[in-house]
Amino acid sequence: MIPDSSSLLTFVQGFVAQALSYFVVVGLIYLAIWKWGEQRFRGARVQAKRRVDGKQIRFEVKNTLIVLLAGIPLTFVISWLYASGAAKLTLDASSIGWPTIVATFVGLLIFNDAWFYFWHRLLHHPKLFRLVHSVHHKSVDVNPFSSYSFHWFEGMILGAWVLPMVLLVPIYIPMLGVLHGIGLANNVMSHLGYEFLPKGLLRVPLLRWMNTSTFHNLHHTSSRGNYALMFRFWDRLLGTELPNYEATFLERGAALQTAPQTDKAPT
Ligand SMILES: [Zn+2]
Ligand SMILES: [Zn+2]
């Protein structure tokens, strides 16, 4: 599979557009909350102490650009599978029907969540942590720019969940775009550094199982536990949820401070 020059140009344009739109969105969220809203939203801070500096953000921007570049081969492979007819992707909703589209939407959301949880736990193996996942954990006081600050290998692995799915499951292409948007929003929310969800969330039967900014923030300060992406149930089921999660979610701004992350691999 050797891409010709016009498809290469299309991918380069796609990369530039994706990177620009990502940094505009994330930059505006950062400005609105971390800069202009610093005083107004002080009570919503998850960590009491502010540790983000220019060096951290430059590091996160650099890693994000690398991760976006590392995502290009996956896009190539999926485009090629689509063009060759091997992928079960379609733009024709009527060919699979809306009940199937809704069912695959829910199924893919759950599959992506499980893929992330188990890979994330594996990435906390001491060797993999040191080689790969420590890049993401360099960010302790997480902010919107931390959202895609990964080692390139981790970026590829976490994005690869879609590959077996396009071969096995009939997928309506715009739905993949919606899933991508949900993934992006969830990632930025997880690394917001502020908790804006109401405290009553923990009393709402289904919604209480969703991930929150506090949930993932505690993963960065503790460097263990709370491995989930979108839902808490894997952590609850397998006993990896941090016991102080609900109390910290309710406290806001009073999260226990832990020592800054070192390269020591957590288990
Ligand atoms: Zn981690
Ligand atoms: Zn994170």
Short mmCIF file of N, CA, C and O in Angstrom, two decimals, residues 3 17 21 51-52 76 84 94 106 108 111 127 138 144 162 182 194 224 228 231 236 240-241 249 251:
data_model
loop_
_atom_site.label_atom_id
_atom_site.label_comp_id
_atom_site.label_asym_id
_atom_site.label_seq_id
_atom_site.Cartn_x
_atom_site.Cartn_y
_atom_site.Cartn_z
N PRO A 3 0.86 5.14 -0.80
CA PRO A 3 -0.04 6.24 -1.15
C PRO A 3 0.57 7.11 -2.23
O PRO A 3 1.77 7.34 -2.25
N ALA A 17 -5.33 20.54 9.43
CA ALA A 17 -6.67 20.99 9.84
C ALA A 17 -7.03 20.40 11.21
O ALA A 17 -7.57 21.10 12.07
N SER A 21 -7.55 22.73 14.48
CA SER A 21 -8.86 22.78 15.14
C SER A 21 -8.74 22.28 16.58
O SER A 21 -9.35 22.83 17.50
N ARG A 51 0.25 23.77 39.70
CA ARG A 51 1.63 23.41 39.37
C ARG A 51 1.94 23.55 37.88
O ARG A 51 3.07 23.31 37.47
N VAL A 52 0.94 23.90 37.08
CA VAL A 52 1.16 23.99 35.63
C VAL A 52 2.05 25.19 35.33
O VAL A 52 1.84 26.27 35.86
N PHE A 76 -4.59 5.90 7.25
CA PHE A 76 -4.24 5.30 5.96
C PHE A 76 -4.79 3.87 5.86
O PHE A 76 -5.41 3.49 4.87
N SER A 84 -10.71 -0.94 -0.40
CA SER A 84 -10.59 -2.30 -0.92
C SER A 84 -11.84 -3.14 -0.65
O SER A 84 -11.94 -4.28 -1.10
N SER A 94 -29.31 3.38 5.29
CA SER A 94 -30.41 2.42 5.05
C SER A 94 -29.90 1.00 4.84
O SER A 94 -30.63 0.04 5.01
N VAL A 106 -23.68 1.93 20.80
CA VAL A 106 -23.54 1.55 22.22
C VAL A 106 -22.42 0.51 22.38
O VAL A 106 -21.57 0.61 23.27
N LEU A 108 -19.81 -0.09 20.44
CA LEU A 108 -18.47 0.45 20.21
C LEU A 108 -18.01 1.31 21.38
O LEU A 108 -16.83 1.33 21.74
N PHE A 111 -16.93 -1.16 23.93
CA PHE A 111 -15.69 -1.82 23.51
C PHE A 111 -14.50 -0.88 23.65
O PHE A 111 -13.44 -1.26 24.18
N LYS A 127 7.72 -1.85 33.45
CA LYS A 127 8.56 -1.65 32.24
C LYS A 127 7.86 -0.75 31.22
O LYS A 127 8.46 0.17 30.67
N LYS A 138 3.78 12.55 33.33
CA LYS A 138 4.61 13.73 33.65
C LYS A 138 3.68 14.90 34.03
O LYS A 138 4.06 15.80 34.75
N PRO A 144 -6.28 21.12 30.02
CA PRO A 144 -6.75 20.66 28.70
C PRO A 144 -5.62 20.23 27.75
O PRO A 144 -5.82 19.33 26.93
N VAL A 162 -10.34 0.77 16.91
CA VAL A 162 -11.28 0.85 15.80
C VAL A 162 -10.96 -0.17 14.70
O VAL A 162 -11.84 -0.59 13.94
N ILE A 182 -17.14 12.36 20.93
CA ILE A 182 -17.42 12.02 22.34
C ILE A 182 -16.09 11.70 23.05
O ILE A 182 -15.85 12.13 24.18
N TYR A 194 -10.65 21.00 36.61
CA TYR A 194 -11.76 21.61 37.35
C TYR A 194 -12.94 20.64 37.30
O TYR A 194 -13.13 19.95 36.30
N ARG A 224 -2.05 5.61 40.26
CA ARG A 224 -2.58 4.24 40.28
C ARG A 224 -4.09 4.35 40.50
O ARG A 224 -4.58 5.37 40.99
N ALA A 228 -10.16 3.98 34.29
CA ALA A 228 -11.21 4.02 33.27
C ALA A 228 -11.14 5.22 32.34
O ALA A 228 -10.52 6.23 32.65
N PHE A 231 -16.45 5.14 31.83
CA PHE A 231 -17.36 4.63 32.86
C PHE A 231 -16.55 4.02 34.00
O PHE A 231 -15.45 3.51 33.79
N ARG A 236 -14.74 -0.52 39.32
CA ARG A 236 -15.53 -1.03 40.45
C ARG A 236 -15.48 -2.55 40.47
O ARG A 236 -15.30 -3.17 41.51
N THR A 240 -10.20 -1.57 41.34
CA THR A 240 -9.11 -0.61 41.14
C THR A 240 -9.56 0.84 41.35
O THR A 240 -8.78 1.76 41.12
N GLU A 241 -10.81 1.03 41.77
CA GLU A 241 -11.24 2.41 42.01
C GLU A 241 -10.62 2.93 43.31
O GLU A 241 -10.61 2.21 44.32
N PHE A 249 -14.74 14.03 45.01
CA PHE A 249 -15.69 14.62 44.07
C PHE A 249 -16.60 15.60 44.80
O PHE A 249 -16.92 16.68 44.28
N GLU A 251 -15.89 17.13 47.71
CA GLU A 251 -15.16 18.20 48.40
C GLU A 251 -14.83 19.37 47.47
O GLU A 251 -14.94 20.52 47.84
#
